[in-house]
CSV table of C-alpha atoms in Angstrom, one decimal:
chain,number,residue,atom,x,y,z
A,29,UNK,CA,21.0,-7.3,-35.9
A,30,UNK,CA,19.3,-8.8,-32.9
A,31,UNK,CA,17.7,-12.6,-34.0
A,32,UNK,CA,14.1,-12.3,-32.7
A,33,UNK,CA,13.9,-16.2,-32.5
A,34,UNK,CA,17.1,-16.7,-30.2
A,35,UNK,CA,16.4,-17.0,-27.1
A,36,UNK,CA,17.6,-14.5,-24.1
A,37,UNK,CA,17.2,-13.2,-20.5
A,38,UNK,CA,15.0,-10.4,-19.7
A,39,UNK,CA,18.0,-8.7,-18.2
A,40,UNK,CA,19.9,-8.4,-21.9
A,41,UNK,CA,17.3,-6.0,-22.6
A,42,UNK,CA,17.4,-3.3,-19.4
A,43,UNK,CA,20.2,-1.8,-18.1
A,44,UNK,CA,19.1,-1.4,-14.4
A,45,UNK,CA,21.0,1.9,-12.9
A,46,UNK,CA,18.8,1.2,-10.1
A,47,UNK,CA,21.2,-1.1,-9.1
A,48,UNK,CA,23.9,1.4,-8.7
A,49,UNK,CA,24.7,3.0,-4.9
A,50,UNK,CA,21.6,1.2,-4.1
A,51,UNK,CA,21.0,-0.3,-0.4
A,52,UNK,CA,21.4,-3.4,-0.2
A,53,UNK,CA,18.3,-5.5,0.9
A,54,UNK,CA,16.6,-5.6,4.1
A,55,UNK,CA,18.5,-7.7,6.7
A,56,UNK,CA,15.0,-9.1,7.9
A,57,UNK,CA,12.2,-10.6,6.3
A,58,UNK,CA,9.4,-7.2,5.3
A,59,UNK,CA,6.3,-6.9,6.9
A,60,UNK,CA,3.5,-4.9,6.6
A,61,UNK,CA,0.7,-4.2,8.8
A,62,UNK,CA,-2.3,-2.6,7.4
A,63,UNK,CA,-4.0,0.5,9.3
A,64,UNK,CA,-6.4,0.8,7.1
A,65,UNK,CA,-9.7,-0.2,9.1
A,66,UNK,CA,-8.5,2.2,11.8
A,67,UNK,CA,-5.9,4.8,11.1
A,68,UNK,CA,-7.6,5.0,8.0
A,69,UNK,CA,-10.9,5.4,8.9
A,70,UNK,CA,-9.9,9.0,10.8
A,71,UNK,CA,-9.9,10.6,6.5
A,72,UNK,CA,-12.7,12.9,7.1
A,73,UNK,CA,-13.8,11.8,3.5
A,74,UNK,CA,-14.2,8.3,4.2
A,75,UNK,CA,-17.0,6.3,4.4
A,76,UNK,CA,-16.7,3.8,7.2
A,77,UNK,CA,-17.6,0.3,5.7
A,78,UNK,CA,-19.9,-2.5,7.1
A,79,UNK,CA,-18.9,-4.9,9.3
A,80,UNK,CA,-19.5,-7.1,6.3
A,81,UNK,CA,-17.5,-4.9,4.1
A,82,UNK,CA,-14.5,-5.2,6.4
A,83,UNK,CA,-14.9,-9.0,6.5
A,84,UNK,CA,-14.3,-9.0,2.6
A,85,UNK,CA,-11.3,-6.6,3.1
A,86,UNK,CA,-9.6,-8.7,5.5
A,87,UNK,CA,-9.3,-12.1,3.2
A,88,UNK,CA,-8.1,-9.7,0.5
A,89,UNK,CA,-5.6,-8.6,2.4
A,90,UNK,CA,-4.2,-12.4,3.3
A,91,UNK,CA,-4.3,-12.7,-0.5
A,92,UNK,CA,-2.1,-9.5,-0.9
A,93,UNK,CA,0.8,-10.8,1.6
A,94,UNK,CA,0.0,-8.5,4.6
A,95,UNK,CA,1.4,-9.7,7.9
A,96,UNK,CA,-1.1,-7.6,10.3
A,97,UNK,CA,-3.9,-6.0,10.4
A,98,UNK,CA,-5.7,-2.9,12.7
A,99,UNK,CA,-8.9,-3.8,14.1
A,100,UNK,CA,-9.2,-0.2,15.3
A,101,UNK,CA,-9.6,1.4,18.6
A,102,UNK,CA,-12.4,-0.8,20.9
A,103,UNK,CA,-12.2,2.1,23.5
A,104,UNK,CA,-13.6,4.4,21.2
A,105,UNK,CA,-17.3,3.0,22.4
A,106,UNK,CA,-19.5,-0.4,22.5
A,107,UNK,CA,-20.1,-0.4,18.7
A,108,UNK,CA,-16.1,-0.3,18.4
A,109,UNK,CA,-15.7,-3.4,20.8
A,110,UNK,CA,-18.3,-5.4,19.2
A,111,UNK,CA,-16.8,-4.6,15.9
A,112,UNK,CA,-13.2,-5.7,17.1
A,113,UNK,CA,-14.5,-8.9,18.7
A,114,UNK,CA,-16.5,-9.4,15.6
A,115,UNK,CA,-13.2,-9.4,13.0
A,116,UNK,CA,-11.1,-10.6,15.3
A,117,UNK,CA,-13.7,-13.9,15.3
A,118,UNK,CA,-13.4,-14.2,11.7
A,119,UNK,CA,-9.5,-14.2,11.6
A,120,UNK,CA,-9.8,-17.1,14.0
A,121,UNK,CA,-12.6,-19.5,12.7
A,122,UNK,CA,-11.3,-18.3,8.5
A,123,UNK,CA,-7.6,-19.1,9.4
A,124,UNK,CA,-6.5,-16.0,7.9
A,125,UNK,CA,-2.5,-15.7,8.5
A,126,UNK,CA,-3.3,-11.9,9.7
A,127,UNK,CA,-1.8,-10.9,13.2
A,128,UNK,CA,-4.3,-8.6,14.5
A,129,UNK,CA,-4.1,-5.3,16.7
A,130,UNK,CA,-5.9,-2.6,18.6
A,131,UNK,CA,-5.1,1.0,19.3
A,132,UNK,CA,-4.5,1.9,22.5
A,133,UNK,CA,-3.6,5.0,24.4
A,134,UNK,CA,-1.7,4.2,27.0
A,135,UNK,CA,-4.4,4.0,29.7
A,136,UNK,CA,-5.7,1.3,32.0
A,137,UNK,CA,-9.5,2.3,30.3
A,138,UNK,CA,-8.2,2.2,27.0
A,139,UNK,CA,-6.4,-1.4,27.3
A,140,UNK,CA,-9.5,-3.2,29.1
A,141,UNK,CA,-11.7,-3.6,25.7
A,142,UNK,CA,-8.7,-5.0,23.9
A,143,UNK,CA,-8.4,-7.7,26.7
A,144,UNK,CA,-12.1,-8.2,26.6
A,145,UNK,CA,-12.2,-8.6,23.1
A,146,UNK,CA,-9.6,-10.9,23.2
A,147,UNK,CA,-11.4,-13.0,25.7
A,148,UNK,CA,-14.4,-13.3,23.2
A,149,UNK,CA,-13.0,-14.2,20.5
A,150,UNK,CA,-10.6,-16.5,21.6
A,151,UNK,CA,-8.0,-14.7,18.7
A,152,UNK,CA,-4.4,-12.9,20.5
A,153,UNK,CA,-4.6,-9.0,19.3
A,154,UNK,CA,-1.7,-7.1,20.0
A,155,UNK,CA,-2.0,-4.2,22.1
A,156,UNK,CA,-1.0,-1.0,20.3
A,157,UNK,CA,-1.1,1.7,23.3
A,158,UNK,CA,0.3,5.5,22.5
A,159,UNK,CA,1.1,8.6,23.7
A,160,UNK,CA,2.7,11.7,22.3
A,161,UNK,CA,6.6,12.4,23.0
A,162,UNK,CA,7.7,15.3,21.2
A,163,UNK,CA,8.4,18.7,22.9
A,164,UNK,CA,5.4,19.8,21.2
A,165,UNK,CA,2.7,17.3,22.5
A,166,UNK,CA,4.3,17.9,26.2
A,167,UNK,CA,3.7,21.6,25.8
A,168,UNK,CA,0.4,21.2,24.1
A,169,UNK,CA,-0.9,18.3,26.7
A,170,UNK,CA,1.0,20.2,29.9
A,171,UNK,CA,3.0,16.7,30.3
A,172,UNK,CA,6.2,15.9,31.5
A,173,UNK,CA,8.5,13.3,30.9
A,174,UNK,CA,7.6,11.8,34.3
A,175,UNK,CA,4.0,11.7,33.5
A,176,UNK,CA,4.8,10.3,30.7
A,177,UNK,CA,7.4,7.5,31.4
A,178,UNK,CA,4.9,6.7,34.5
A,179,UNK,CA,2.1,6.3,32.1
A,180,UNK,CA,4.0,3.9,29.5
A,181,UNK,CA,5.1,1.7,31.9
A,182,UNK,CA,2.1,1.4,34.1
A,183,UNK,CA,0.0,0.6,30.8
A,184,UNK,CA,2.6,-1.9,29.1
A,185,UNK,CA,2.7,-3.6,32.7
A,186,UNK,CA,-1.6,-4.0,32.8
A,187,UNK,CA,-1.7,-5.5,28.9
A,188,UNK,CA,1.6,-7.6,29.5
A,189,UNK,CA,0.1,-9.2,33.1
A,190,UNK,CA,-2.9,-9.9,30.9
A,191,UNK,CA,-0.7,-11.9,28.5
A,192,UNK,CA,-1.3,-9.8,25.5
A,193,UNK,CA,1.7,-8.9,23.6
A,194,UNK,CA,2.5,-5.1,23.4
A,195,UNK,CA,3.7,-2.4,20.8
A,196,UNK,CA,4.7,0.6,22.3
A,197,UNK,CA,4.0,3.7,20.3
A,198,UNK,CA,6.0,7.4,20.5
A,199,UNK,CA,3.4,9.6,18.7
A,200,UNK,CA,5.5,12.4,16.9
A,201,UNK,CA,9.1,10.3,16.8
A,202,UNK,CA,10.0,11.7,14.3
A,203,UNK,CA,10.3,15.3,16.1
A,204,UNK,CA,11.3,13.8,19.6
A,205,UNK,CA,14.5,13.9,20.9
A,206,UNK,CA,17.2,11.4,21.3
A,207,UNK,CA,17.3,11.7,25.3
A,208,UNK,CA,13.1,11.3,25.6
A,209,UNK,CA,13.2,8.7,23.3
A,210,UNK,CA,16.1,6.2,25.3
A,211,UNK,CA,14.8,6.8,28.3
A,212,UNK,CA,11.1,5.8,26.8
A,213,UNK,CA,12.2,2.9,25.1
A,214,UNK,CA,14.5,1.9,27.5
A,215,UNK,CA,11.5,1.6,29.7
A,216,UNK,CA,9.5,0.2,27.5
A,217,UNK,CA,11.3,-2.6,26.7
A,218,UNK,CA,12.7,-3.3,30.7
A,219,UNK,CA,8.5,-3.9,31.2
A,220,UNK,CA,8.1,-6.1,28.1
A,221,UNK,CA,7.0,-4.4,25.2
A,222,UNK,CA,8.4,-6.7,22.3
A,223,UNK,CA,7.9,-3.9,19.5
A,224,UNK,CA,8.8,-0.4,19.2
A,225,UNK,CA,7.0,1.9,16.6
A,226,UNK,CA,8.2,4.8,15.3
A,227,UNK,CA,5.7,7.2,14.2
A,228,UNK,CA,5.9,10.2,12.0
A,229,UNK,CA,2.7,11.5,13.1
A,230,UNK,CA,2.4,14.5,10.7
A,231,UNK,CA,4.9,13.5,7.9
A,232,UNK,CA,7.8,15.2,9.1
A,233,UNK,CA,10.4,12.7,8.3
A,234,UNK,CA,12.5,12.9,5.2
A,235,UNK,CA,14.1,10.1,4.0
A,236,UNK,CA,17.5,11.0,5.8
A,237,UNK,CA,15.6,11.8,8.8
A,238,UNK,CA,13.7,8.6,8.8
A,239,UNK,CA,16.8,6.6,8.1
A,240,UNK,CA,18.9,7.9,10.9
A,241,UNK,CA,16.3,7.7,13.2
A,242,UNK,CA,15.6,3.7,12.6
A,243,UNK,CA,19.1,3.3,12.5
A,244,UNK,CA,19.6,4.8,16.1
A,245,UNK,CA,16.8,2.8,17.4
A,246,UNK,CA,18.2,-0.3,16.1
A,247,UNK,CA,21.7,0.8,17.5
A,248,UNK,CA,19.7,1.1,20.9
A,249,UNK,CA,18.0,-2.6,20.4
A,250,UNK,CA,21.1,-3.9,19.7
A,251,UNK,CA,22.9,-2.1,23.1
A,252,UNK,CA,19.7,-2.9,25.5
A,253,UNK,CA,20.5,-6.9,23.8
A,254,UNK,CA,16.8,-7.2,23.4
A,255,UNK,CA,15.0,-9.4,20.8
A,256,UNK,CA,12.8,-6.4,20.2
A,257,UNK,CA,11.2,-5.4,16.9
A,258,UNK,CA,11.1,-1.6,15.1
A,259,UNK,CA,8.7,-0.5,13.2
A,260,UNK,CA,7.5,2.8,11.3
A,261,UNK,CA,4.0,4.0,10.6
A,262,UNK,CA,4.3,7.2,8.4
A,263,UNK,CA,2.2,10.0,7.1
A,264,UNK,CA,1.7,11.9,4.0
A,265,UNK,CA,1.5,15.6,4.6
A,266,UNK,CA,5.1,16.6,2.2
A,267,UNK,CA,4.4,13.3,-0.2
A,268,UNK,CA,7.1,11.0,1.4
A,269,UNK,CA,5.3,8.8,3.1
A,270,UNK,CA,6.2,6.1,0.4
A,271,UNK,CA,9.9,6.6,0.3
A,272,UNK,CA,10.2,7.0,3.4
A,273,UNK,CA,8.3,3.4,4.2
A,274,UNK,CA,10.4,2.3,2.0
A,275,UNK,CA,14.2,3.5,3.6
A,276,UNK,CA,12.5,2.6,6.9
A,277,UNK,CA,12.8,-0.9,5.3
A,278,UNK,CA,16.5,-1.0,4.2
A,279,UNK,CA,17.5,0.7,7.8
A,280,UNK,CA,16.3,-2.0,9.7
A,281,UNK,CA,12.8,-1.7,10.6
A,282,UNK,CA,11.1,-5.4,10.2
A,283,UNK,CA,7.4,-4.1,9.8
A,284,UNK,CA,6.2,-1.0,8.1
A,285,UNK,CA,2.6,0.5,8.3
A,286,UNK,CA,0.2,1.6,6.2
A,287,UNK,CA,-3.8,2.0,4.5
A,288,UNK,CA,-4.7,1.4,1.6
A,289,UNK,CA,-4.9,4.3,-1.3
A,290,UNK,CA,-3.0,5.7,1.6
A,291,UNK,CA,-6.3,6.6,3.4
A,292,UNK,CA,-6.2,8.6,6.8
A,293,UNK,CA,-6.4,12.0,8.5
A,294,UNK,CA,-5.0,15.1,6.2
A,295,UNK,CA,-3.0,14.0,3.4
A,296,UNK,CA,-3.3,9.9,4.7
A,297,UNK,CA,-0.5,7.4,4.9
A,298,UNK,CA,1.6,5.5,3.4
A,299,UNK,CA,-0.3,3.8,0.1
A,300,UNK,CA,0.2,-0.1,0.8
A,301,UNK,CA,-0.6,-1.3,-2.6
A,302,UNK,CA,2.0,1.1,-3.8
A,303,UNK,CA,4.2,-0.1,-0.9
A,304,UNK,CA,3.7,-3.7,-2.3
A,305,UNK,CA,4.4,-2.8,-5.4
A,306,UNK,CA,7.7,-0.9,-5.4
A,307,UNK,CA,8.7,-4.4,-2.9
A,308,UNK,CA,7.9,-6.6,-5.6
A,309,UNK,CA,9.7,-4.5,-8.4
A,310,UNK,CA,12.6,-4.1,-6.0
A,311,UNK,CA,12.7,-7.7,-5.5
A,312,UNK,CA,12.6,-7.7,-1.4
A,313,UNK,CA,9.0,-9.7,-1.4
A,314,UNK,CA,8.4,-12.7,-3.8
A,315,UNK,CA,4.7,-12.9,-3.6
A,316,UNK,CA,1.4,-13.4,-6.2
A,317,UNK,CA,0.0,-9.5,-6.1
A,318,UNK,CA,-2.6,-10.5,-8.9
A,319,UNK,CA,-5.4,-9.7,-6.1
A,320,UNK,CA,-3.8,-6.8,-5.7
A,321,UNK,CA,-6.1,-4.4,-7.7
A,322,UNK,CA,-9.3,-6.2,-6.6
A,323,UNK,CA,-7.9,-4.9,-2.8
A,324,UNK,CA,-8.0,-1.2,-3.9
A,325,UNK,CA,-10.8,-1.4,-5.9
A,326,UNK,CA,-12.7,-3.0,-3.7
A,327,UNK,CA,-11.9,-0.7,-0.7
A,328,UNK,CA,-12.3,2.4,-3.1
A,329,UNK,CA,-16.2,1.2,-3.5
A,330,UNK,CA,-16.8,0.3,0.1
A,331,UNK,CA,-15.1,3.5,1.7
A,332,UNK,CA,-16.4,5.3,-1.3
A,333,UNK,CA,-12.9,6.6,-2.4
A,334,UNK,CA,-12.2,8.2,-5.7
A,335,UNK,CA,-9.2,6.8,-7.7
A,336,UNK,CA,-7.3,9.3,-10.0
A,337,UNK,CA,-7.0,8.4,-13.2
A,338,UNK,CA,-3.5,8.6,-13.5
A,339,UNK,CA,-3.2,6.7,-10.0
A,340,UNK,CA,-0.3,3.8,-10.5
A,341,UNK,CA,-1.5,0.4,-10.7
A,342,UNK,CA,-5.2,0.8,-10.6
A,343,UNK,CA,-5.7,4.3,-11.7
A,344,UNK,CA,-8.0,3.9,-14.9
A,345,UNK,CA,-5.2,5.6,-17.6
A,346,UNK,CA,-2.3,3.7,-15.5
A,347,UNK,CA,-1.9,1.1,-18.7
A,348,UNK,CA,-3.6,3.1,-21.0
A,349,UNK,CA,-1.7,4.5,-24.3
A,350,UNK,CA,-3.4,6.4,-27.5
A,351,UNK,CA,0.4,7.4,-28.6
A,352,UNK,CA,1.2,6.4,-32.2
A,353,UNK,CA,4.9,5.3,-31.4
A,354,UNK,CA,4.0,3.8,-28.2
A,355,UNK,CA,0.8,1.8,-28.8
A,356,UNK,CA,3.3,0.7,-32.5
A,357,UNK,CA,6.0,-0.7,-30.2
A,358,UNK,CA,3.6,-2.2,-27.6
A,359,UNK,CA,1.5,-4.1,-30.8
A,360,UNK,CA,4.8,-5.3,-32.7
A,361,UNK,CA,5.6,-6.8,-29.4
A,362,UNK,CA,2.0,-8.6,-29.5
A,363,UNK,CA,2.0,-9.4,-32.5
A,364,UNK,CA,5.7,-11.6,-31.9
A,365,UNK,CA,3.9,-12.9,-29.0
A,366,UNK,CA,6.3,-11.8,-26.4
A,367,UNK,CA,3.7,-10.7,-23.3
A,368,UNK,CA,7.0,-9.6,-21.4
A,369,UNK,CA,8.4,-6.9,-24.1
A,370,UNK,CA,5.1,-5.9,-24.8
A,371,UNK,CA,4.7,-5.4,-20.7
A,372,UNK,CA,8.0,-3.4,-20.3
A,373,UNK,CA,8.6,-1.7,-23.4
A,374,UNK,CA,6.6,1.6,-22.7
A,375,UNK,CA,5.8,0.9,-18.5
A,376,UNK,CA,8.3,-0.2,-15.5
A,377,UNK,CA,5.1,-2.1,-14.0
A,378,UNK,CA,4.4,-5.1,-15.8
A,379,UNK,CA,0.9,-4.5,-16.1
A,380,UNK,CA,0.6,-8.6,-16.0
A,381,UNK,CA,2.1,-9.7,-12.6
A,382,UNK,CA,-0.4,-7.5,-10.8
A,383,UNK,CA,-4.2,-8.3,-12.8
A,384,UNK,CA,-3.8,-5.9,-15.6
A,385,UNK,CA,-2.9,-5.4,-19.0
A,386,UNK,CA,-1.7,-2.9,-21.5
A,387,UNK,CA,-4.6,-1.0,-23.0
A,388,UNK,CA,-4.1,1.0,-26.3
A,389,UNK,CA,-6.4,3.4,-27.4
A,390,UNK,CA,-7.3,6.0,-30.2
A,391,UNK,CA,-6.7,9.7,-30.1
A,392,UNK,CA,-5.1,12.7,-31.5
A,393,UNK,CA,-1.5,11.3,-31.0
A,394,UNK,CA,-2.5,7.6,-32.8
A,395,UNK,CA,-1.5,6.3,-36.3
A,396,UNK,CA,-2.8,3.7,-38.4
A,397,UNK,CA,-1.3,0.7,-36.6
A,398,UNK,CA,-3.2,1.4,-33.3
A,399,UNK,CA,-6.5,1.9,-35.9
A,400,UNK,CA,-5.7,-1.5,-37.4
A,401,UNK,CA,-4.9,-3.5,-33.7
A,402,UNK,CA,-8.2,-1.7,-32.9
A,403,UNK,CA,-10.0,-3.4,-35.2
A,404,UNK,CA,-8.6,-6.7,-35.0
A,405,UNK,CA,-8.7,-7.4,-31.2
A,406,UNK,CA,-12.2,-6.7,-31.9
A,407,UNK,CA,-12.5,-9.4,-34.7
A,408,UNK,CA,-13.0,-6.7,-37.1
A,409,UNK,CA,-12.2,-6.8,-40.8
A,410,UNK,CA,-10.5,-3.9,-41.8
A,411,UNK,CA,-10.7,-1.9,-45.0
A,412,UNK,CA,-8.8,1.3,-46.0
A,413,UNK,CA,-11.6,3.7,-46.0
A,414,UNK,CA,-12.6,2.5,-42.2
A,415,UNK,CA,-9.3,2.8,-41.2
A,416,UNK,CA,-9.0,6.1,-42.5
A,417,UNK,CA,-12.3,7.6,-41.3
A,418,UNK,CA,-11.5,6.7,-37.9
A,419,UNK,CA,-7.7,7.7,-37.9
A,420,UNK,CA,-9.2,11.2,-39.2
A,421,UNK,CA,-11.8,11.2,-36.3
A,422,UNK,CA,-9.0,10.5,-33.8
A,423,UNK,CA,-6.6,12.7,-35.1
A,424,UNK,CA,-9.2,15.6,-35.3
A,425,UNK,CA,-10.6,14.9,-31.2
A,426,UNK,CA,-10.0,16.8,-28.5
A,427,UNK,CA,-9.6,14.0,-26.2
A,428,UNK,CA,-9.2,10.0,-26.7
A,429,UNK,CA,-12.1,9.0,-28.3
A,430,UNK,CA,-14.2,6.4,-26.3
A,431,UNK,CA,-15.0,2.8,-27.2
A,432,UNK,CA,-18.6,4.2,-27.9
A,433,UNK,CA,-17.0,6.7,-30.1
A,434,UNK,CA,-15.4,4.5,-32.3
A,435,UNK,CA,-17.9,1.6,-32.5
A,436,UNK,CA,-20.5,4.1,-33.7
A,437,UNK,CA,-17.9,5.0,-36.6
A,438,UNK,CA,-17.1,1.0,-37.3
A,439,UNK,CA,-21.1,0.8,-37.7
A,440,UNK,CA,-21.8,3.7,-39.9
A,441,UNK,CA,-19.7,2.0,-42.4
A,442,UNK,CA,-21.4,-1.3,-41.8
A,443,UNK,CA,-19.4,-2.9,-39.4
A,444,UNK,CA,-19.3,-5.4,-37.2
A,445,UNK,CA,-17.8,-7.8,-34.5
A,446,UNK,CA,-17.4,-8.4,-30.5
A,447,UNK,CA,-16.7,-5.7,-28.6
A,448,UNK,CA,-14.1,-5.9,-25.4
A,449,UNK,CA,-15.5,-3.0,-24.0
């Protein structure tokens, strides 16, 4: 039998298959650029926050590890410009390690405001101009790859003789083909576009698809013998967005994109707390995420977002346990003091490294030990008959019984203490 005093790595006690056939990590160091203040601002339930709001936002996101950040689209009208100018101000006089960028379509009108905005605020922005490229956008816009290529190039040649550093964007990549895309980025890159993002505009990719296609644009980078970067901004619409960030990643792309609660039109993007999560757990970023869940919560009040309860990580029930074998094993842990076993033994996110904690509660599935850790943490005194009376309420509820549930049972039988409600 085990000796609970000796003293042994974390990795005795999980057999990781994980590990088995997996990739192996990614050959450059991950970055993520959040798209929340723009890309996500186009959910049709979303409430657009204050200027104020989206100050807050931005040091949050500095304290989560994100590389860049959307300022959104100053072409869109004056109130966008001013808004730009206005964040992009407050990067530069706060010294928040945040690379910022506009959205651009790929038009001399559209590219102006950026450099404007630039010019005020005395901050760089990276120039983000797009334009569709699938066989669908060229029949739905009556383009053709001349208009096209002509477009690209004349727009990455305005922002570049402006000195502003430019990402050129394929809408729909991931339903392009392999000729339209070459000659694109070949073009792109020839007039000095330093970045090349790969966009899954509807959420076609899977994860096969999204891995071959970063791996044939890399193959391309590396043929063309250009320093350029690849990127992937993916959408949500057959729930693969995160995976697919994710493979984007161990193919070769050095940034990914994403909003937070994966925010944005239709079914949104890819999630970038969860994103930061899974790169934690996986062990490709080696950052302190304990603002992590002041980030979404935050942005879920501001934008006025709903969380589900079951969401992971900040989802009210996503620690929560009122199982009589679980919450037994997570309080036998406590009661040892060992944080870590407690943390793993019944959850894969270690509640801990991220702001939480495990949370047992009382229902129909409970026995006496969650009653009795109840009380205690409480700085209750226990006696049979309370113990009882509330095991028999739990047991007989239809639900988990709330903290105002069981506090008005501790207090009909004279109870009391401090509540950690």
């Amino acid at each position: 039998m085990r000796d609970p005093a000796r003293t042994v790595s974390h990795s005795e006690f999980i057999h990781d298959w994980n590990g088995r056939g997996a990739a192996p990590s990614p050959a450059f160091p991950v970055e993520i650029n959040d798209e929340t203040l723009r890309d996500g601002m186009q959910a049709t339930a979303v409430t657009s926050p204050t200027v104020e709001e989206k100050r807050g936002l931005l040091e949050l996101m500095q304290h989560i590890g994100v590389s860049a950040v959307s300022l959104g689209m100053p072409a869109a009208g004056p109130w966008a410009l001013e808004e730009v100018v206005t964040l992009a101000r407050h990067i530069r006089e706060e010294a928040l390690r945040l690379e910022p960028n506009c959205a651009a379509r790929t038009l001399h009108s559209d590219i102006v405001p950026i450099v404007e905005a630039v010019q005020r605020a005395g901050q760089p922005i990276v120039v983000h101009t797009f334009i569709g490229s699938s066989p669908l956008r060229q029949c739905a816009e009556a383009w053709d790859l001349d208009f096209i290529l002509r477009s690209s190039t004349a727009a990455i040649d305005f922002a570049v003789r402006q000195g502003l550093e430019v990402a050129f964007i394929t809408e729909d990549t991931t339903r392009s083909t392999p000729e339209t895309l070459e000659l694109l980025f070949r073009a792109a890159v020839e007039h000095g576009a330093s970045r090349l993002v790969l966009c899954d505009t509807v959420g076609h990719a899977t994860p096969a698809g999204t891995r071959a296609l970063v791996r044939w644009t890399r193959d391309l980078v590396e043929r063309l013998g250009s320093p350029v970067k690849v990127e992937w901004h993916g959408h949500n619409d057959r729930g693969l967005a995160l995976i697919n960030a994710l493979v984007a990643l161990e193919a070769g792309a050095t940034r990914v994109h994403g909003c937070g609660l994966g925010i944005g039109e239709r079914t949104g993007n890819a999630p970038v707390e969860l994103l930061l999560l899974n790169l934690k757990l996986l062990g490709w970023i080696d950052q302190d995420l304990t603002r992590l869940v002041d980030y979404v919560l935050t942005l879920a009040q501001v934008c006025r977002v709903p969380i589900p309860r079951n969401y992971p990580l900040v989802g009210e029930d996503a620690f929560r346990t009122a199982t009589g074998v679980h919450s037994a094993a997570i309080i036998k842990a406590l009661e040892r003091g060992d944080d870590w076993l407690a943390d793993h033994i019944y959850s894969s996110v270690p509640a801990g490294e991220f702001g939480r904690r495990q949370q047992l509660e009382l229902g129909p599935m409970s026995g006496m030990s969650g009653v009795r850790y109840w009380l205690m943490v409480r700085g209750l005194q226990e006696n049979e008959q309370l113990c009882e009376e509330i095991l028999r309420r739990a047991k007989s509820a239809a639900s988990t019984l709330t903290e105002e549930e069981v506090w008005s049972i501790v207090q009909a039988h004279g109870g009391q203490g401090r509540s950690c409600a």
